[in-house]
CSV table of C-alpha atoms in Angstrom, one decimal:
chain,number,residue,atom,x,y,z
U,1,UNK,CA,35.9,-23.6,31.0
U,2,UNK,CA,33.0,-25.0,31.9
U,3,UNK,CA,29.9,-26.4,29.8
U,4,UNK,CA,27.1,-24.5,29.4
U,5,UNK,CA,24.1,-26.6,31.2
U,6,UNK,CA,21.1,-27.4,29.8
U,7,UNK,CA,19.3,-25.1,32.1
U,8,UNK,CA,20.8,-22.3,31.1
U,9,UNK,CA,20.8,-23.4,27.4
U,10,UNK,CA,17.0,-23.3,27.2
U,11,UNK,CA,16.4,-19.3,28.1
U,12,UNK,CA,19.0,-18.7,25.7
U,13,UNK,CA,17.3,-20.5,23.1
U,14,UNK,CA,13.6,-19.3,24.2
U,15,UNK,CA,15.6,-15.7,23.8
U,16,UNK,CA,17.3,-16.5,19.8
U,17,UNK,CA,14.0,-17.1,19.2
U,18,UNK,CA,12.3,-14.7,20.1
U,19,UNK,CA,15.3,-12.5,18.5
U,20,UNK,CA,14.6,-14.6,14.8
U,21,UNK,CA,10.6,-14.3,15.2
U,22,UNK,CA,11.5,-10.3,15.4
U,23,UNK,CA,14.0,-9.9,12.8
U,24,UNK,CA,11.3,-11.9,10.6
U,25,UNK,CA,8.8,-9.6,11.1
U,26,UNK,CA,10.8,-7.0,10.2
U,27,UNK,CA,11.9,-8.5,7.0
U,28,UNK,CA,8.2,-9.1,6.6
U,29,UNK,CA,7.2,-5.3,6.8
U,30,UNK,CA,10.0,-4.7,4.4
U,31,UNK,CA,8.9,-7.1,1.6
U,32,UNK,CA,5.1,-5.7,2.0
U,33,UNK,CA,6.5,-2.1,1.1
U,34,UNK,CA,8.5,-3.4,-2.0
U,35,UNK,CA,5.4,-5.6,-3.2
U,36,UNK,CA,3.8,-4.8,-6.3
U,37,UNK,CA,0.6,-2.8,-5.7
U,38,UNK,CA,-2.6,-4.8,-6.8
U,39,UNK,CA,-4.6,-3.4,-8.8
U,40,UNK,CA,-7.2,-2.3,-6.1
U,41,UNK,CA,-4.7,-0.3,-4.7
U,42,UNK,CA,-4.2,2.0,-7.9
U,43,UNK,CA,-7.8,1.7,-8.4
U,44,UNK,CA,-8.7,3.0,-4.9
U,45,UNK,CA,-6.5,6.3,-6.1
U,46,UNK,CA,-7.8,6.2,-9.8
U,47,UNK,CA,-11.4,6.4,-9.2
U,48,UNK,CA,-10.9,9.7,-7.1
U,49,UNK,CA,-8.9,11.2,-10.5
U,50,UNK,CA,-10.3,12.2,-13.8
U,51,UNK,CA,-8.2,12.8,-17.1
U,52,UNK,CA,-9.1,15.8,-18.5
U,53,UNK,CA,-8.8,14.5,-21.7
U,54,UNK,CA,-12.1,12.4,-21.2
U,55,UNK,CA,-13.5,14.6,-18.5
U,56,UNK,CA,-16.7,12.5,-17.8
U,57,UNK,CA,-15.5,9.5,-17.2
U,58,UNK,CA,-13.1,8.3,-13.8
U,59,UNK,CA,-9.5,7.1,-14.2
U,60,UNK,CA,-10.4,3.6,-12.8
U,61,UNK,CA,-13.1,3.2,-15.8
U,62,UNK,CA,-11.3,5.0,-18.8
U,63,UNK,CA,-10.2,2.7,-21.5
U,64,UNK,CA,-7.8,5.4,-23.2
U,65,UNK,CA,-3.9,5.0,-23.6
U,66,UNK,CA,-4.1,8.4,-21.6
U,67,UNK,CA,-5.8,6.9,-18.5
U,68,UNK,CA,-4.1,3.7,-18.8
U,69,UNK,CA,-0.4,6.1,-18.4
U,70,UNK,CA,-2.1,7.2,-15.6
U,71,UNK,CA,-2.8,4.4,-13.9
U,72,UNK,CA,0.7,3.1,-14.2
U,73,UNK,CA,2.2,6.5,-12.7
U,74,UNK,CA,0.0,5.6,-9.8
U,75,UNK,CA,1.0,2.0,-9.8
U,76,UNK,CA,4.7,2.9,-10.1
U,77,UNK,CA,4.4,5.9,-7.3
U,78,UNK,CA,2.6,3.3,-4.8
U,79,UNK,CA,5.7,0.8,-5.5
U,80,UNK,CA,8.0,3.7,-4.3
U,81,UNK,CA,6.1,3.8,-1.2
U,82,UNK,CA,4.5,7.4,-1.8
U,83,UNK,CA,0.9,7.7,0.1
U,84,UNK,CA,-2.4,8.6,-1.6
U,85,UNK,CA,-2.5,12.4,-0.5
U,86,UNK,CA,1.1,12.5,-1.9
U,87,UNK,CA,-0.3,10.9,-5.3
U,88,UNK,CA,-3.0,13.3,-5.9
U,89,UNK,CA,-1.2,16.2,-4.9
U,90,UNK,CA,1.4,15.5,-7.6
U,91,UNK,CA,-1.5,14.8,-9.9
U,92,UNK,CA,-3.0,18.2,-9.0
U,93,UNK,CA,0.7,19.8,-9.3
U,94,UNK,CA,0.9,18.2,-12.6
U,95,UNK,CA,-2.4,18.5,-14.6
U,96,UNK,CA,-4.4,20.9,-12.2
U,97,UNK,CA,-6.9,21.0,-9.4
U,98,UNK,CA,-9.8,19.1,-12.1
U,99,UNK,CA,-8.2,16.3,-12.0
U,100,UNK,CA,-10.0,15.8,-8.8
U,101,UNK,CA,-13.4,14.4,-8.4
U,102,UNK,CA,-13.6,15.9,-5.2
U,103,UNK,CA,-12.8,19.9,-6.1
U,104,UNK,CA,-10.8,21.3,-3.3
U,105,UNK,CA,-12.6,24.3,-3.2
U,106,UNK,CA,-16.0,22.9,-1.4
U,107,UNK,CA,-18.1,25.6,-0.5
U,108,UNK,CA,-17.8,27.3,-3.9
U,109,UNK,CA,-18.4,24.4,-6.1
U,110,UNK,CA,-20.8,23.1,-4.1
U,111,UNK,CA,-22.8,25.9,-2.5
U,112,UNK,CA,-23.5,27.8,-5.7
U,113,UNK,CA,-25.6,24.9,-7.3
U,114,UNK,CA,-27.1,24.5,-4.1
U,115,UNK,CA,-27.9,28.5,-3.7
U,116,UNK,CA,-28.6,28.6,-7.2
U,117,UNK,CA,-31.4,26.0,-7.1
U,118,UNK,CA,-32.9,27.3,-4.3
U,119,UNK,CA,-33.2,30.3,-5.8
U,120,UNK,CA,-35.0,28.8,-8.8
U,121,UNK,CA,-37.0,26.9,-7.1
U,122,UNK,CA,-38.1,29.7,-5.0
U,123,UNK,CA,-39.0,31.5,-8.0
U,124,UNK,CA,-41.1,28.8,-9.7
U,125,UNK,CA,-42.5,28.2,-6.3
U,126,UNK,CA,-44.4,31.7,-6.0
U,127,UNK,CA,-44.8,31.9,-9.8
U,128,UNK,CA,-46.9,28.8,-9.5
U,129,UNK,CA,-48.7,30.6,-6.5
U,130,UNK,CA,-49.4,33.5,-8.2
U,131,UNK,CA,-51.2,31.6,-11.3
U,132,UNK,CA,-52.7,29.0,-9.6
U,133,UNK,CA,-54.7,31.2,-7.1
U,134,UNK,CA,-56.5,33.5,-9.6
U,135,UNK,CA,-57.5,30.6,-11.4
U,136,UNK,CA,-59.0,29.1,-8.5
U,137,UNK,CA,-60.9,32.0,-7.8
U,138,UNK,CA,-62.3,32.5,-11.2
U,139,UNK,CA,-62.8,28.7,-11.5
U,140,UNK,CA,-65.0,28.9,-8.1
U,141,UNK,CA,-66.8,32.5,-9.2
U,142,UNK,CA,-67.7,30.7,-12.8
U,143,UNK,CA,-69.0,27.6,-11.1
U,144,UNK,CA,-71.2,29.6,-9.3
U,145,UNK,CA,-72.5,31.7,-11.9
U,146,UNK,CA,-72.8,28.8,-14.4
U,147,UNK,CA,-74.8,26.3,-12.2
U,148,UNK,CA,-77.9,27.9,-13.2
U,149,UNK,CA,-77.2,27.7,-17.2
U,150,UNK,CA,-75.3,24.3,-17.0
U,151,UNK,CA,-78.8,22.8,-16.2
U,152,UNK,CA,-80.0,22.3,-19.1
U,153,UNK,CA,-83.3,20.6,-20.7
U,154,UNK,CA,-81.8,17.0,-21.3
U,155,UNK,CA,-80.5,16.7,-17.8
U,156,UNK,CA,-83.9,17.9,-16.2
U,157,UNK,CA,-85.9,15.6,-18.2
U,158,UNK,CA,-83.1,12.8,-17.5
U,159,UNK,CA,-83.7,14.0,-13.6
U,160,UNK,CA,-87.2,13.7,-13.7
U,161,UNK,CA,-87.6,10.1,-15.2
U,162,UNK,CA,-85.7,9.1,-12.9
U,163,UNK,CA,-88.1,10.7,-10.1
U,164,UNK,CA,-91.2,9.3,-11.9
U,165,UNK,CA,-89.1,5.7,-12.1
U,166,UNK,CA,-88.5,5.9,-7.7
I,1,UNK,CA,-70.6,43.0,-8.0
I,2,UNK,CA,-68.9,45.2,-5.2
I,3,UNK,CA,-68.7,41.9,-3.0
I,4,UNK,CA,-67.0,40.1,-5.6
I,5,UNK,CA,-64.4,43.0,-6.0
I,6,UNK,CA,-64.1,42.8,-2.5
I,7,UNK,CA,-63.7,39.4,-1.8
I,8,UNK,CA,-60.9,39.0,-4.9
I,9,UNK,CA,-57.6,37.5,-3.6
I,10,UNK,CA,-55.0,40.0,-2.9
I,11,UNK,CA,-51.8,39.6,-5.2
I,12,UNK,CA,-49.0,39.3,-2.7
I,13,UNK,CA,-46.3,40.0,-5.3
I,14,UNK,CA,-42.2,38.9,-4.2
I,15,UNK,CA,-40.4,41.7,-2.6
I,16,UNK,CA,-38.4,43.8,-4.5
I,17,UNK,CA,-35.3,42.9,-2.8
I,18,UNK,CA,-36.1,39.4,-3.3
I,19,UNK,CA,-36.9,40.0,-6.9
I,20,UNK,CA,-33.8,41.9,-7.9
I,21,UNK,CA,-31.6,39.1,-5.9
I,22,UNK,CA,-33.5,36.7,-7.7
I,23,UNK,CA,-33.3,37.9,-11.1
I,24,UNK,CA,-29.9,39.4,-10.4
I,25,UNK,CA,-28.4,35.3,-9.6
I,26,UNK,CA,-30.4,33.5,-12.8
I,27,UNK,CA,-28.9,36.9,-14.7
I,28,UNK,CA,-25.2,35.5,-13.3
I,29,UNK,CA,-25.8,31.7,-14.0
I,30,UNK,CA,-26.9,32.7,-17.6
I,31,UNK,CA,-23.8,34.6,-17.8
I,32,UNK,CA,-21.9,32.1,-16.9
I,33,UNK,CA,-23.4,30.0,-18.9
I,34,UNK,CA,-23.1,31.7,-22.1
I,35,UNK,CA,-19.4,32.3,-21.3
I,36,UNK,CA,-19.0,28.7,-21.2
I,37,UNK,CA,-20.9,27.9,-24.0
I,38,UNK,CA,-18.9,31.2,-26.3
I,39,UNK,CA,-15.6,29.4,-25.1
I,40,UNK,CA,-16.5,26.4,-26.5
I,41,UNK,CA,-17.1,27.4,-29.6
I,42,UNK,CA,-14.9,29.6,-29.9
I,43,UNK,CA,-11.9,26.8,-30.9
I,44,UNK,CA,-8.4,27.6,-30.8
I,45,UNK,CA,-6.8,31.1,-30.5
I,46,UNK,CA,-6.7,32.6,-33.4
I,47,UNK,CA,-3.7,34.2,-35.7
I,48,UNK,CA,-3.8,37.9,-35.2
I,49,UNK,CA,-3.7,37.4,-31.5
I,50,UNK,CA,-0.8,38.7,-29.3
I,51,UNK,CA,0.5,35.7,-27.4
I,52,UNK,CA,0.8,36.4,-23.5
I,53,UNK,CA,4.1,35.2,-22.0
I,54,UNK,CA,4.2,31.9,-20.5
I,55,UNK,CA,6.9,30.1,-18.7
I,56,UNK,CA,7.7,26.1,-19.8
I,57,UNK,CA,9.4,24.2,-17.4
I,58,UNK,CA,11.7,22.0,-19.7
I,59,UNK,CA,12.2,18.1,-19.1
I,60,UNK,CA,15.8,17.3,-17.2
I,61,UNK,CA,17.9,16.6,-20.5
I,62,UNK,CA,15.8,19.0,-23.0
I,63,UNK,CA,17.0,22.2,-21.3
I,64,UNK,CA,17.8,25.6,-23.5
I,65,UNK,CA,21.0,26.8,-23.4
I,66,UNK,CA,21.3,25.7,-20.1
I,67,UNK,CA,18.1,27.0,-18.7
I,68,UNK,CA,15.8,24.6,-17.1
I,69,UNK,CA,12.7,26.8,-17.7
I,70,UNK,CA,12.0,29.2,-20.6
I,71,UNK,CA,9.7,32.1,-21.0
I,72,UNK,CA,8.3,33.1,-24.5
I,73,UNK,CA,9.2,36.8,-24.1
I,74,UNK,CA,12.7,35.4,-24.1
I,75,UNK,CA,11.9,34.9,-27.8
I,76,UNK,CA,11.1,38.0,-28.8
I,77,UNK,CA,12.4,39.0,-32.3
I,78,UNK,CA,12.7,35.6,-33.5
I,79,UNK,CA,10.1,32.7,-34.4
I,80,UNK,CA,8.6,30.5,-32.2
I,81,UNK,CA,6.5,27.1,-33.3
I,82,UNK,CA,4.9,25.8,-30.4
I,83,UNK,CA,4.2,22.1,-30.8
I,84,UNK,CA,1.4,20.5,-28.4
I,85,UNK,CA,1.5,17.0,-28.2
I,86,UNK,CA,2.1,13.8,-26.1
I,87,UNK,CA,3.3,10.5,-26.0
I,88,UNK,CA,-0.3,8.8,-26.0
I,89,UNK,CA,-1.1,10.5,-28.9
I,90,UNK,CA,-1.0,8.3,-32.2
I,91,UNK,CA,-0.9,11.4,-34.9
I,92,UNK,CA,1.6,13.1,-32.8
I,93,UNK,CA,4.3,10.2,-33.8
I,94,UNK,CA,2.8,10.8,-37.7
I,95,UNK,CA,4.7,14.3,-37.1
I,96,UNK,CA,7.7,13.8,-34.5
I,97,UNK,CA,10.5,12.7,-37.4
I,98,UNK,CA,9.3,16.1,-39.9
I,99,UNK,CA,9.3,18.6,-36.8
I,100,UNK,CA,12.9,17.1,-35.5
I,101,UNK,CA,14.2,17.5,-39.1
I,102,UNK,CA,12.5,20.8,-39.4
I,103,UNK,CA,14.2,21.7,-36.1
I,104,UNK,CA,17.7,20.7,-37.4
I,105,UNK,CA,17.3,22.7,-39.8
I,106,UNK,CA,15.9,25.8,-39.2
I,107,UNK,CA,17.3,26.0,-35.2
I,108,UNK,CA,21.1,26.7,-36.3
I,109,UNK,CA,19.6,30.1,-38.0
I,110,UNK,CA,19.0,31.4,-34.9
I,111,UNK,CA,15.9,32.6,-36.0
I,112,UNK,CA,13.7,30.1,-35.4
I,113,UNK,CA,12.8,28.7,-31.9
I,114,UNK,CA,10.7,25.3,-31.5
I,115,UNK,CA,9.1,24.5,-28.2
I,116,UNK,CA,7.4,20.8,-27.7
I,117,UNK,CA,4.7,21.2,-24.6
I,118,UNK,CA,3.8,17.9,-23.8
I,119,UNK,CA,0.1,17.8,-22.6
I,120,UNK,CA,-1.5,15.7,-20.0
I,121,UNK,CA,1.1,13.1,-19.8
I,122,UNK,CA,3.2,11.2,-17.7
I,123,UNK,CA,6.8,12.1,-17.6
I,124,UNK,CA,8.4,8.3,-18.4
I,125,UNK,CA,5.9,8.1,-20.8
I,126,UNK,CA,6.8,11.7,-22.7
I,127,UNK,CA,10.4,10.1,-22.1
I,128,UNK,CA,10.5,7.5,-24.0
I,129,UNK,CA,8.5,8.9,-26.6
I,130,UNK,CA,11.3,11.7,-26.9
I,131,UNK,CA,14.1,9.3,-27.0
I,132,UNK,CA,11.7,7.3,-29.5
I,133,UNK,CA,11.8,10.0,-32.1
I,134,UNK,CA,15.2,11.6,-31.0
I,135,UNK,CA,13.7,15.2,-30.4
I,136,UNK,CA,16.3,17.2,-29.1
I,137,UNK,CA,14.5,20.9,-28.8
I,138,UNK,CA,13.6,22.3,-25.6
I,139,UNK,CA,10.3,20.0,-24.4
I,140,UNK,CA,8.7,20.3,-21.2
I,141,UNK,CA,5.1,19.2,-19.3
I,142,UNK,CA,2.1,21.5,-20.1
I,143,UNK,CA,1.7,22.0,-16.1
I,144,UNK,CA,-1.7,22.1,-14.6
I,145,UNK,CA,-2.4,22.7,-18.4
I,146,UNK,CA,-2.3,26.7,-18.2
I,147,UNK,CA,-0.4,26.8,-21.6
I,148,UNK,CA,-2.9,24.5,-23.6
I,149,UNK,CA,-6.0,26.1,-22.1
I,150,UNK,CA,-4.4,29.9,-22.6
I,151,UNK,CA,-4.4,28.7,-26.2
I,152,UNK,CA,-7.7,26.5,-26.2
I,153,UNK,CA,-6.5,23.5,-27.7
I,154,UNK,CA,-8.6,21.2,-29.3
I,155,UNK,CA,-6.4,18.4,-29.3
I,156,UNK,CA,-2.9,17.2,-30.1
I,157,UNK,CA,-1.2,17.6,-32.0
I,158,UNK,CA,-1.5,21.8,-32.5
I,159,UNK,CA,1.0,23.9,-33.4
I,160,UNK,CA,1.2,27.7,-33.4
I,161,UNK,CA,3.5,30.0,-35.1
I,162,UNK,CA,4.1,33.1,-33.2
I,163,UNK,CA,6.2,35.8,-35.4
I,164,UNK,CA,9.2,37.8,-34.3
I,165,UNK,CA,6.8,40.2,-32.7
I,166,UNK,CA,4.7,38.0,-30.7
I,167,UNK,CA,1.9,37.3,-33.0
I,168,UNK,CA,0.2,34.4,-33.8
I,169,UNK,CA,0.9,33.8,-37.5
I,170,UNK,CA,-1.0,30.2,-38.5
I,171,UNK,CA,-2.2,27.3,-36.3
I,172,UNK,CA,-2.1,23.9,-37.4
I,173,UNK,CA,-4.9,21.3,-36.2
I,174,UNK,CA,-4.0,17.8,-36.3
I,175,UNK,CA,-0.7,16.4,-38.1
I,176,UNK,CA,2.1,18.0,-40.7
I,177,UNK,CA,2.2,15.3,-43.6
I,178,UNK,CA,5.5,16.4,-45.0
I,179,UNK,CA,8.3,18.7,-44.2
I,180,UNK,CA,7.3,20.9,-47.0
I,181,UNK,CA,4.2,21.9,-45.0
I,182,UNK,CA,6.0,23.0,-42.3
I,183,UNK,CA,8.5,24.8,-44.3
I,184,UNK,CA,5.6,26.7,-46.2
I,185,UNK,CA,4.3,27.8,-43.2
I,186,UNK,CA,7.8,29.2,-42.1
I,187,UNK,CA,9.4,30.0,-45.0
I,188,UNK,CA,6.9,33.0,-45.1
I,189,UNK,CA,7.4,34.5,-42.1
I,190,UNK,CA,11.3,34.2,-42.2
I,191,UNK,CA,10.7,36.4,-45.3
I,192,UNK,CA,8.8,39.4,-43.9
């Protein structure tokens, strides 16, 4: 048997640890999943969910025992490694599609409104149109018809002391 | 005075089409709007009412004669006292012991059914609260809350007694006090 020389001992060393730096790592990525979630991380989630028992106000900003349940569900689901489309899907499974502050349904909770204003805006639009334009008219036809009796004796004696005056 | 007739702007009125879809979607949204508006005020379903079936999950541990899910026809011919509350809900705990002890005693009958739904909660949560007050009758989560908005719940707790035929018989807003008052509410319908 013969002793393993120091030129050969120093690959094998450079190799160990290399070996070590991986199996680190990897002990690394493990202790990042098992960490507790900060509370950004539930927040993140939470402000995308509303309870419905405050409706108007996000998870991440209710102060109710409700919300704060919630928020811990989230926390604790994170812990277990679950991902946020996971998380809201359970919360939807669980307490309905509201819960969202993003509806699912886009094009119906979003284009009615939209469609809906439009209309109404359409409608005040050429009902606006309709009054003003007669009213301009007359305004204009009265203006004309009045210039004659709107001149009356104070303002042609003002007018012509103030010839005399030049 | 025929030039001025002449010259008077001519009224371009909105298309009838135009008019009828226009009037025919602020017609809708009004609808809508009043329907939303009515089932606010309406409150809470009201006695008289035929209860439709529903179907409860039940919590692992609070199952029904071995059934992991139960419907309300199930019930039919006996009565059912449907209990909403959950575990972040102060008053609720006011009422947990009296409906347990009212459970214990009227559930060995056989003619009297009491269901817990648990709304908008969080399962460890309604957990511990159950193990809290010792409940042992069939509970289970209020999923995507079809079961408290079928009966337009206010708030927990409610409580609705449905008779043997599947009629609402008195709803209770807010807490039971005493055992008495759940008993007088019973008692009643045990005897007709």
């Amino acid at each position: 048997m013969s002793l393993i020389s120091s030129k050969k001992l120093l690959p094998m060393a450079f190799f160990v640890s290399l070996l070590l730096l991986v199996l680190l790592s990897q002990s690394n990525s493990v202790l990042a999943q098992g960490e507790e979630p900060t509370d950004d991380d539930v927040n993140r989630i939470a402000k995308q969910l509303y309870c419905p028992v405050c409706e108007s106000t996000p998870l991440d900003a209710c102060p109710t025992e409700a919300c704060r349940q919630w928020r811990d569900l989230i926390r604790q689901m994170l812990a277990e490694g679950k991902s946020e489309d996971e998380i809201k899907q359970y919360f939807v499974a669980q307490y309905g599609a509201r819960v969202l502050s993003d509806p699912p349904n886009r094009l119906a909770s979003y284009a009615v409104p939209v469609i809906a204003f439009l209309f109404g805006a359409l409608l005040l639009f050429r009902g606006f149109r309709m009054w003003i334009k007669p009213a301009e008219s007359e305004a204009v036809s009265s203006m004309d018809e009045a210039k004659p009796v709107q001149q009356d004796e104070y303002i042609q004696k003002m007018e012509e002391e103030l010839n005399k005056r030049k | 005075m025929t030039e001025l007739q002449n010259d008077a702007p001519v009224r371009k009125g909105v298309p009838l089409w135009a008019q009828i879809i226009i009037w025919a979607l602020l017609v809708g949204l009004l609808v809508i709007v009043a329907m939303g508006l009515n089932r606010a005020q309406q409150g809470t379903v009201q006695p008289g009412h035929v209860i439709d079936n529903f179907t409860l999950p039940l919590f692992s541990g609070y199952q029904f004669e071995g059934r992991s899910e139960i419907h309300l026809d199930d019930f039919r011919g006996k009565i059912v006292v449907i209990n909403f509350w959950a575990s972040w809900c102060k008053p609720c705990e006011q009422e947990a012991a009296e409906m347990q002890t009212a459970w214990e005693e009227y559930g060995p009958t056989g003619e009297v059914i009491f269901i817990g739904v648990d709304y908008v909660d969080t399962e460890p949560d309604a957990r511990v609260y159950l193990k809290k007050f010792g409940i042992t009758y069939p509970n289970g989560p209020d999923l995507a809350t079809h079961i408290s908005q079928y009966f337009r719940i206010k708030g927990v707790p409610e409580t609705y007694f449905v008779d043997r035929d599947g009629v609402l018989h008195y709803v209770q807003v807010g807490p039971f006090s005493s055992i008495d008052q759940i008993r007088n509410i019973i008692d009643p319908i045990l005897a007709e």
